[in-house]
Amino acid sequence: MTVGLAVIVLSADLLGRADPVVLQGWLRSLGGWAPLGYILLYTIATVFVLPSTPLNLLGGALFGPWLGTVWSSIGAMLAAIVTFTFTRTVGRHAVAQKLSGRWQIIDREVRRGGLFYMIAIRLVPFMPYGLLNFAAGLTSVSYRDYVLGTLVGTTPGILPYVLLGSSGSRAVRTGDLTPLIGALTLTGILIAGSTWYRRRTHRSNTHFPPEPPSECIDPRDR
């Protein structure tokens, strides 16, 4: 078990410093195992809260728009379930200390929005996906709403960047800029929508006094 953990940590460190071109070459060398290798890299990167956008772009360039979205979504879902379960079980106290003062805000939104909030927050491109996984485990969201909200919200949030990676690669090969323009437009719509949502949430927060953190902490941590 110790060796396995060491391998995962080392992989995350190497992934965080790796050149996307090198990663793409390594994945291509795997042949038929490339999707599995990509999903594994995506899961590890997300668990360690590394940026997922470069991987989404890589998935699009390597597997195309549809399979790239499928493999990226699977990796994101696996990471989301692993980190949420970790926080809800053995890692709750450590994560609560690390995210103190931040996860309580998310919990307050979860109490008001539930499943809808989980779907909406997954569409926000500026919200670190991996960090949200850990924070959600501290909130009052049910396991069902968390998984369903993540499942519904993750793929639309990933798709524009996968399309961008795929269309950018195609534009380089063929000179056809139409798919690239479409992907950029879709990405812009997602960013504009998420910006509106963040501003709306911020205004909503100003109308409600913050709840005492102690009310959000699990009684087992007291």
PDB file of C-alpha atoms in Angstrom:
ATOM      1  CA  MET A   1       0.000   0.000   0.000  1.00  0.00           C
ATOM      2  CA  THR A   2       2.840   2.376   0.891  1.00  0.00           C
ATOM      3  CA  VAL A   3       4.538   1.659  -2.432  1.00  0.00           C
ATOM      4  CA  GLY A   4       1.271   2.304  -4.267  1.00  0.00           C
ATOM      5  CA  LEU A   5       0.802   5.660  -2.562  1.00  0.00           C
ATOM      6  CA  ALA A   6       4.404   6.615  -3.331  1.00  0.00           C
ATOM      7  CA  VAL A   7       3.868   5.792  -7.007  1.00  0.00           C
ATOM      8  CA  ILE A   8       0.710   7.913  -7.133  1.00  0.00           C
ATOM      9  CA  VAL A   9       2.398  10.894  -5.470  1.00  0.00           C
ATOM     10  CA  LEU A  10       5.410  10.608  -7.785  1.00  0.00           C
ATOM     11  CA  SER A  11       3.111  10.356 -10.809  1.00  0.00           C
ATOM     12  CA  ALA A  12       1.258  13.490  -9.727  1.00  0.00           C
ATOM     13  CA  ASP A  13       4.527  15.387  -9.313  1.00  0.00           C
ATOM     14  CA  LEU A  14       5.777  14.328 -12.741  1.00  0.00           C
ATOM     15  CA  LEU A  15       2.410  15.096 -14.318  1.00  0.00           C
ATOM     16  CA  GLY A  16       2.404  18.589 -12.854  1.00  0.00           C
ATOM     17  CA  ARG A  17       5.757  19.346 -14.480  1.00  0.00           C
ATOM     18  CA  ALA A  18       5.340  17.387 -17.700  1.00  0.00           C
ATOM     19  CA  ASP A  19       5.289  18.946 -21.149  1.00  0.00           C
ATOM     20  CA  PRO A  20       1.913  18.293 -22.859  1.00  0.00           C
ATOM     21  CA  VAL A  21       3.774  17.319 -26.031  1.00  0.00           C
ATOM     22  CA  VAL A  22       5.731  14.698 -24.080  1.00  0.00           C
ATOM     23  CA  LEU A  23       2.525  13.410 -22.494  1.00  0.00           C
ATOM     24  CA  GLN A  24       0.871  13.163 -25.884  1.00  0.00           C
ATOM     25  CA  GLY A  25       3.813  11.223 -27.257  1.00  0.00           C
ATOM     26  CA  TRP A  26       3.763   8.852 -24.278  1.00  0.00           C
ATOM     27  CA  LEU A  27       0.035   8.253 -24.600  1.00  0.00           C
ATOM     28  CA  ARG A  28       0.349   7.565 -28.325  1.00  0.00           C
ATOM     29  CA  SER A  29       3.039   5.012 -27.570  1.00  0.00           C
ATOM     30  CA  LEU A  30       0.523   3.064 -25.466  1.00  0.00           C
ATOM     31  CA  GLY A  31      -1.502   2.185 -28.524  1.00  0.00           C
ATOM     32  CA  GLY A  32      -4.791   0.559 -27.528  1.00  0.00           C
ATOM     33  CA  TRP A  33      -4.061   1.263 -23.868  1.00  0.00           C
ATOM     34  CA  ALA A  34      -3.921   5.029 -24.455  1.00  0.00           C
ATOM     35  CA  PRO A  35      -7.486   5.701 -23.203  1.00  0.00           C
ATOM     36  CA  LEU A  36      -6.781   3.833 -19.962  1.00  0.00           C
ATOM     37  CA  GLY A  37      -3.487   5.675 -19.501  1.00  0.00           C
ATOM     38  CA  TYR A  38      -5.200   9.001 -20.158  1.00  0.00           C
ATOM     39  CA  ILE A  39      -8.014   8.270 -17.680  1.00  0.00           C
ATOM     40  CA  LEU A  40      -5.437   7.289 -15.053  1.00  0.00           C
ATOM     41  CA  LEU A  41      -3.447  10.499 -15.597  1.00  0.00           C
ATOM     42  CA  TYR A  42      -6.608  12.595 -15.511  1.00  0.00           C
ATOM     43  CA  THR A  43      -7.781  10.984 -12.281  1.00  0.00           C
ATOM     44  CA  ILE A  44      -4.428  11.411 -10.530  1.00  0.00           C
ATOM     45  CA  ALA A  45      -4.080  15.023 -11.693  1.00  0.00           C
ATOM     46  CA  THR A  46      -7.564  15.926 -10.457  1.00  0.00           C
ATOM     47  CA  VAL A  47      -7.132  14.199  -7.100  1.00  0.00           C
ATOM     48  CA  PHE A  48      -3.984  16.272  -6.559  1.00  0.00           C
ATOM     49  CA  VAL A  49      -5.819  19.452  -7.660  1.00  0.00           C
ATOM     50  CA  LEU A  50      -3.661  19.980 -10.745  1.00  0.00           C
ATOM     51  CA  PRO A  51      -5.123  22.053 -13.613  1.00  0.00           C
ATOM     52  CA  SER A  52      -7.414  19.930 -15.763  1.00  0.00           C
ATOM     53  CA  THR A  53      -7.723  22.319 -18.727  1.00  0.00           C
ATOM     54  CA  PRO A  54      -4.411  21.218 -20.336  1.00  0.00           C
ATOM     55  CA  LEU A  55      -5.573  17.607 -20.059  1.00  0.00           C
ATOM     56  CA  ASN A  56      -8.935  18.442 -21.631  1.00  0.00           C
ATOM     57  CA  LEU A  57      -7.121  20.088 -24.532  1.00  0.00           C
ATOM     58  CA  LEU A  58      -4.799  17.086 -24.778  1.00  0.00           C
ATOM     59  CA  GLY A  59      -7.734  14.666 -24.749  1.00  0.00           C
ATOM     60  CA  GLY A  60      -9.358  16.519 -27.631  1.00  0.00           C
ATOM     61  CA  ALA A  61      -6.151  16.620 -29.656  1.00  0.00           C
ATOM     62  CA  LEU A  62      -5.410  12.948 -29.052  1.00  0.00           C
ATOM     63  CA  PHE A  63      -8.824  11.255 -29.156  1.00  0.00           C
ATOM     64  CA  GLY A  64     -11.040  13.728 -30.996  1.00  0.00           C
ATOM     65  CA  PRO A  65     -14.043  15.668 -29.661  1.00  0.00           C
ATOM     66  CA  TRP A  66     -16.368  12.846 -28.651  1.00  0.00           C
ATOM     67  CA  LEU A  67     -14.040  10.153 -27.302  1.00  0.00           C
ATOM     68  CA  GLY A  68     -11.916  12.892 -25.751  1.00  0.00           C
ATOM     69  CA  THR A  69     -14.980  14.109 -23.865  1.00  0.00           C
ATOM     70  CA  VAL A  70     -15.916  10.565 -22.803  1.00  0.00           C
ATOM     71  CA  TRP A  71     -12.452   9.683 -21.451  1.00  0.00           C
ATOM     72  CA  SER A  72     -12.053  13.073 -19.750  1.00  0.00           C
ATOM     73  CA  SER A  73     -15.469  12.785 -18.121  1.00  0.00           C
ATOM     74  CA  ILE A  74     -14.700   9.296 -16.828  1.00  0.00           C
ATOM     75  CA  GLY A  75     -11.412  10.495 -15.314  1.00  0.00           C
ATOM     76  CA  ALA A  76     -13.119  13.498 -13.742  1.00  0.00           C
ATOM     77  CA  MET A  77     -15.931  11.372 -12.293  1.00  0.00           C
ATOM     78  CA  LEU A  78     -13.522   8.816 -10.818  1.00  0.00           C
ATOM     79  CA  ALA A  79     -11.517  11.588  -9.162  1.00  0.00           C
ATOM     80  CA  ALA A  80     -14.682  13.261  -7.890  1.00  0.00           C
ATOM     81  CA  ILE A  81     -15.929  10.065  -6.237  1.00  0.00           C
ATOM     82  CA  VAL A  82     -12.524   9.178  -4.756  1.00  0.00           C
ATOM     83  CA  THR A  83     -11.884  12.603  -3.204  1.00  0.00           C
ATOM     84  CA  PHE A  84     -15.466  13.037  -1.954  1.00  0.00           C
ATOM     85  CA  THR A  85     -15.395   9.601  -0.308  1.00  0.00           C
ATOM     86  CA  PHE A  86     -11.985  10.312   1.218  1.00  0.00           C
ATOM     87  CA  THR A  87     -13.227  13.576   2.743  1.00  0.00           C
ATOM     88  CA  ARG A  88     -16.420  11.983   4.060  1.00  0.00           C
ATOM     89  CA  THR A  89     -14.469   9.199   5.774  1.00  0.00           C
ATOM     90  CA  VAL A  90     -10.837   9.236   6.908  1.00  0.00           C
ATOM     91  CA  GLY A  91      -9.787  12.661   5.622  1.00  0.00           C
ATOM     92  CA  ARG A  92     -12.546  14.928   6.920  1.00  0.00           C
ATOM     93  CA  HIS A  93     -10.628  16.562   9.753  1.00  0.00           C
ATOM     94  CA  ALA A  94      -7.499  17.234   7.683  1.00  0.00           C
ATOM     95  CA  VAL A  95      -9.457  18.660   4.747  1.00  0.00           C
ATOM     96  CA  ALA A  96     -11.609  20.823   7.076  1.00  0.00           C
ATOM     97  CA  GLN A  97      -8.463  22.378   8.547  1.00  0.00           C
ATOM     98  CA  LYS A  98      -6.957  22.959   5.100  1.00  0.00           C
ATOM     99  CA  LEU A  99     -10.105  24.582   3.673  1.00  0.00           C
ATOM    100  CA  SER A 100     -11.227  26.381   6.815  1.00  0.00           C
ATOM    101  CA  GLY A 101     -13.227  29.536   6.034  1.00  0.00           C
ATOM    102  CA  ARG A 102     -13.936  28.558   2.419  1.00  0.00           C
ATOM    103  CA  TRP A 103     -16.013  25.393   2.414  1.00  0.00           C
ATOM    104  CA  GLN A 104     -18.634  26.926   4.730  1.00  0.00           C
ATOM    105  CA  ILE A 105     -19.651  29.305   1.920  1.00  0.00           C
ATOM    106  CA  ILE A 106     -20.155  26.368  -0.428  1.00  0.00           C
ATOM    107  CA  ASP A 107     -22.144  24.533   2.243  1.00  0.00           C
ATOM    108  CA  ARG A 108     -24.508  27.483   2.599  1.00  0.00           C
ATOM    109  CA  GLU A 109     -25.119  27.475  -1.158  1.00  0.00           C
ATOM    110  CA  VAL A 110     -25.619  23.704  -1.118  1.00  0.00           C
ATOM    111  CA  ARG A 111     -28.269  24.056   1.593  1.00  0.00           C
ATOM    112  CA  ARG A 112     -30.193  26.494  -0.620  1.00  0.00           C
ATOM    113  CA  GLY A 113     -29.589  24.982  -4.061  1.00  0.00           C
ATOM    114  CA  GLY A 114     -28.888  21.295  -3.487  1.00  0.00           C
ATOM    115  CA  LEU A 115     -28.654  19.341  -6.717  1.00  0.00           C
ATOM    116  CA  PHE A 116     -29.066  22.452  -8.908  1.00  0.00           C
ATOM    117  CA  TYR A 117     -26.139  24.137  -7.195  1.00  0.00           C
ATOM    118  CA  MET A 118     -23.890  21.100  -7.728  1.00  0.00           C
ATOM    119  CA  ILE A 119     -24.745  21.070 -11.437  1.00  0.00           C
ATOM    120  CA  ALA A 120     -24.215  24.826 -11.808  1.00  0.00           C
ATOM    121  CA  ILE A 121     -20.921  24.963  -9.923  1.00  0.00           C
ATOM    122  CA  ARG A 122     -19.479  22.234 -12.160  1.00  0.00           C
ATOM    123  CA  LEU A 123     -20.009  24.524 -15.133  1.00  0.00           C
ATOM    124  CA  VAL A 124     -17.832  27.290 -13.659  1.00  0.00           C
ATOM    125  CA  PRO A 125     -14.481  27.010 -15.497  1.00  0.00           C
ATOM    126  CA  PHE A 126     -12.605  29.108 -12.918  1.00  0.00           C
ATOM    127  CA  MET A 127     -13.575  26.834 -10.018  1.00  0.00           C
ATOM    128  CA  PRO A 128     -10.776  24.284  -9.425  1.00  0.00           C
ATOM    129  CA  TYR A 129     -12.488  20.971 -10.079  1.00  0.00           C
ATOM    130  CA  GLY A 130     -10.337  18.954  -7.699  1.00  0.00           C
ATOM    131  CA  LEU A 131     -10.609  21.485  -4.873  1.00  0.00           C
ATOM    132  CA  LEU A 132     -14.390  21.480  -5.160  1.00  0.00           C
ATOM    133  CA  ASN A 133     -14.406  17.695  -4.778  1.00  0.00           C
ATOM    134  CA  PHE A 134     -12.717  17.959  -1.398  1.00  0.00           C
ATOM    135  CA  ALA A 135     -14.839  20.905  -0.272  1.00  0.00           C
ATOM    136  CA  ALA A 136     -18.086  19.162  -1.225  1.00  0.00           C
ATOM    137  CA  GLY A 137     -17.230  16.288   1.080  1.00  0.00           C
ATOM    138  CA  LEU A 138     -17.380  18.694   4.017  1.00  0.00           C
ATOM    139  CA  THR A 139     -20.790  20.070   3.110  1.00  0.00           C
ATOM    140  CA  SER A 140     -24.278  18.750   3.798  1.00  0.00           C
ATOM    141  CA  VAL A 141     -24.846  17.627   0.197  1.00  0.00           C
ATOM    142  CA  SER A 142     -26.082  14.056  -0.065  1.00  0.00           C
ATOM    143  CA  TYR A 143     -23.977  11.460  -1.862  1.00  0.00           C
ATOM    144  CA  ARG A 144     -26.775  11.054  -4.424  1.00  0.00           C
ATOM    145  CA  ASP A 145     -27.011  14.782  -5.223  1.00  0.00           C
ATOM    146  CA  TYR A 146     -23.236  15.077  -5.360  1.00  0.00           C
ATOM    147  CA  VAL A 147     -22.778  12.213  -7.827  1.00  0.00           C
ATOM    148  CA  LEU A 148     -25.792  13.156  -9.964  1.00  0.00           C
ATOM    149  CA  GLY A 149     -24.906  16.872  -9.992  1.00  0.00           C
ATOM    150  CA  THR A 150     -21.302  16.080 -10.867  1.00  0.00           C
ATOM    151  CA  LEU A 151     -22.360  13.657 -13.591  1.00  0.00           C
ATOM    152  CA  VAL A 152     -24.746  16.164 -15.207  1.00  0.00           C
ATOM    153  CA  GLY A 153     -22.502  19.211 -14.828  1.00  0.00           C
ATOM    154  CA  THR A 154     -19.083  17.760 -15.608  1.00  0.00           C
ATOM    155  CA  THR A 155     -19.435  16.840 -19.277  1.00  0.00           C
ATOM    156  CA  PRO A 156     -20.826  20.235 -20.447  1.00  0.00           C
ATOM    157  CA  GLY A 157     -18.008  21.911 -18.512  1.00  0.00           C
ATOM    158  CA  ILE A 158     -15.369  19.723 -20.160  1.00  0.00           C
ATOM    159  CA  LEU A 159     -16.759  19.645 -23.702  1.00  0.00           C
ATOM    160  CA  PRO A 160     -15.748  23.175 -24.870  1.00  0.00           C
ATOM    161  CA  TYR A 161     -12.097  22.623 -23.948  1.00  0.00           C
ATOM    162  CA  VAL A 162     -11.977  19.172 -25.532  1.00  0.00           C
ATOM    163  CA  LEU A 163     -13.498  20.667 -28.673  1.00  0.00           C
ATOM    164  CA  LEU A 164     -10.914  23.428 -28.530  1.00  0.00           C
ATOM    165  CA  GLY A 165      -8.077  20.904 -28.345  1.00  0.00           C
ATOM    166  CA  SER A 166      -9.540  18.822 -31.160  1.00  0.00           C
ATOM    167  CA  SER A 167     -10.350  21.738 -33.477  1.00  0.00           C
ATOM    168  CA  GLY A 168      -6.990  23.396 -32.797  1.00  0.00           C
ATOM    169  CA  SER A 169      -5.190  20.212 -33.778  1.00  0.00           C
ATOM    170  CA  ARG A 170      -7.356  19.931 -36.902  1.00  0.00           C
ATOM    171  CA  ALA A 171      -6.700  23.567 -37.834  1.00  0.00           C
ATOM    172  CA  VAL A 172      -2.953  22.941 -37.693  1.00  0.00           C
ATOM    173  CA  ARG A 173      -3.280  19.857 -39.917  1.00  0.00           C
ATOM    174  CA  THR A 174      -5.827  21.097 -42.479  1.00  0.00           C
ATOM    175  CA  GLY A 175      -6.023  24.880 -42.104  1.00  0.00           C
ATOM    176  CA  ASP A 176      -9.795  24.654 -41.521  1.00  0.00           C
ATOM    177  CA  LEU A 177     -10.618  27.257 -38.871  1.00  0.00           C
ATOM    178  CA  THR A 178     -14.396  26.743 -38.755  1.00  0.00           C
ATOM    179  CA  PRO A 179     -14.414  24.105 -35.969  1.00  0.00           C
ATOM    180  CA  LEU A 180     -11.891  26.182 -33.993  1.00  0.00           C
ATOM    181  CA  ILE A 181     -14.099  29.281 -34.210  1.00  0.00           C
ATOM    182  CA  GLY A 182     -17.092  27.205 -33.066  1.00  0.00           C
ATOM    183  CA  ALA A 183     -15.131  25.796 -30.117  1.00  0.00           C
ATOM    184  CA  LEU A 184     -13.932  29.266 -29.117  1.00  0.00           C
ATOM    185  CA  THR A 185     -17.510  30.554 -29.277  1.00  0.00           C
ATOM    186  CA  LEU A 186     -18.776  27.706 -27.107  1.00  0.00           C
ATOM    187  CA  THR A 187     -15.957  28.305 -24.614  1.00  0.00           C
ATOM    188  CA  GLY A 188     -16.813  32.011 -24.511  1.00  0.00           C
ATOM    189  CA  ILE A 189     -20.477  31.216 -23.825  1.00  0.00           C
ATOM    190  CA  LEU A 190     -19.492  28.909 -20.957  1.00  0.00           C
ATOM    191  CA  ILE A 191     -17.176  31.526 -19.438  1.00  0.00           C
ATOM    192  CA  ALA A 192     -19.787  34.287 -19.811  1.00  0.00           C
ATOM    193  CA  GLY A 193     -22.476  32.122 -18.239  1.00  0.00           C
ATOM    194  CA  SER A 194     -20.269  31.092 -15.343  1.00  0.00           C
ATOM    195  CA  THR A 195     -19.234  34.723 -14.763  1.00  0.00           C
ATOM    196  CA  TRP A 196     -22.899  35.723 -14.559  1.00  0.00           C
ATOM    197  CA  TYR A 197     -23.560  32.888 -12.137  1.00  0.00           C
ATOM    198  CA  ARG A 198     -20.645  33.870  -9.897  1.00  0.00           C
ATOM    199  CA  ARG A 199     -21.807  37.495  -9.773  1.00  0.00           C
ATOM    200  CA  ARG A 200     -25.375  36.399  -9.032  1.00  0.00           C
ATOM    201  CA  THR A 201     -24.126  34.133  -6.242  1.00  0.00           C
ATOM    202  CA  HIS A 202     -21.980  36.925  -4.811  1.00  0.00           C
ATOM    203  CA  ARG A 203     -24.943  39.305  -4.709  1.00  0.00           C
ATOM    204  CA  SER A 204     -27.048  36.592  -3.098  1.00  0.00           C
ATOM    205  CA  ASN A 205     -24.389  36.045  -0.426  1.00  0.00           C
ATOM    206  CA  THR A 206     -24.485  39.717   0.546  1.00  0.00           C
ATOM    207  CA  HIS A 207     -28.146  39.380   1.538  1.00  0.00           C
ATOM    208  CA  PHE A 208     -27.498  36.560   3.972  1.00  0.00           C
ATOM    209  CA  PRO A 209     -25.277  36.853   7.043  1.00  0.00           C
ATOM    210  CA  PRO A 210     -22.622  34.143   7.170  1.00  0.00           C
ATOM    211  CA  GLU A 211     -23.535  31.123   9.244  1.00  0.00           C
ATOM    212  CA  PRO A 212     -21.251  30.309  12.154  1.00  0.00           C
ATOM    213  CA  PRO A 213     -18.718  27.732  10.977  1.00  0.00           C
ATOM    214  CA  SER A 214     -19.482  25.565  13.986  1.00  0.00           C
ATOM    215  CA  GLU A 215     -22.958  24.902  12.645  1.00  0.00           C
ATOM    216  CA  CYS A 216     -21.535  23.367   9.505  1.00  0.00           C
ATOM    217  CA  ILE A 217     -18.932  21.174  11.146  1.00  0.00           C
ATOM    218  CA  ASP A 218     -19.795  17.561  11.610  1.00  0.00           C
ATOM    219  CA  PRO A 219     -20.445  16.792  15.306  1.00  0.00           C
ATOM    220  CA  ARG A 220     -17.849  14.045  15.108  1.00  0.00           C
ATOM    221  CA  ASP A 221     -15.141  16.697  14.635  1.00  0.00           C
ATOM    222  CA  ARG A 222     -15.984  18.503  17.878  1.00  0.00           C
TER     223      ARG A 222
END
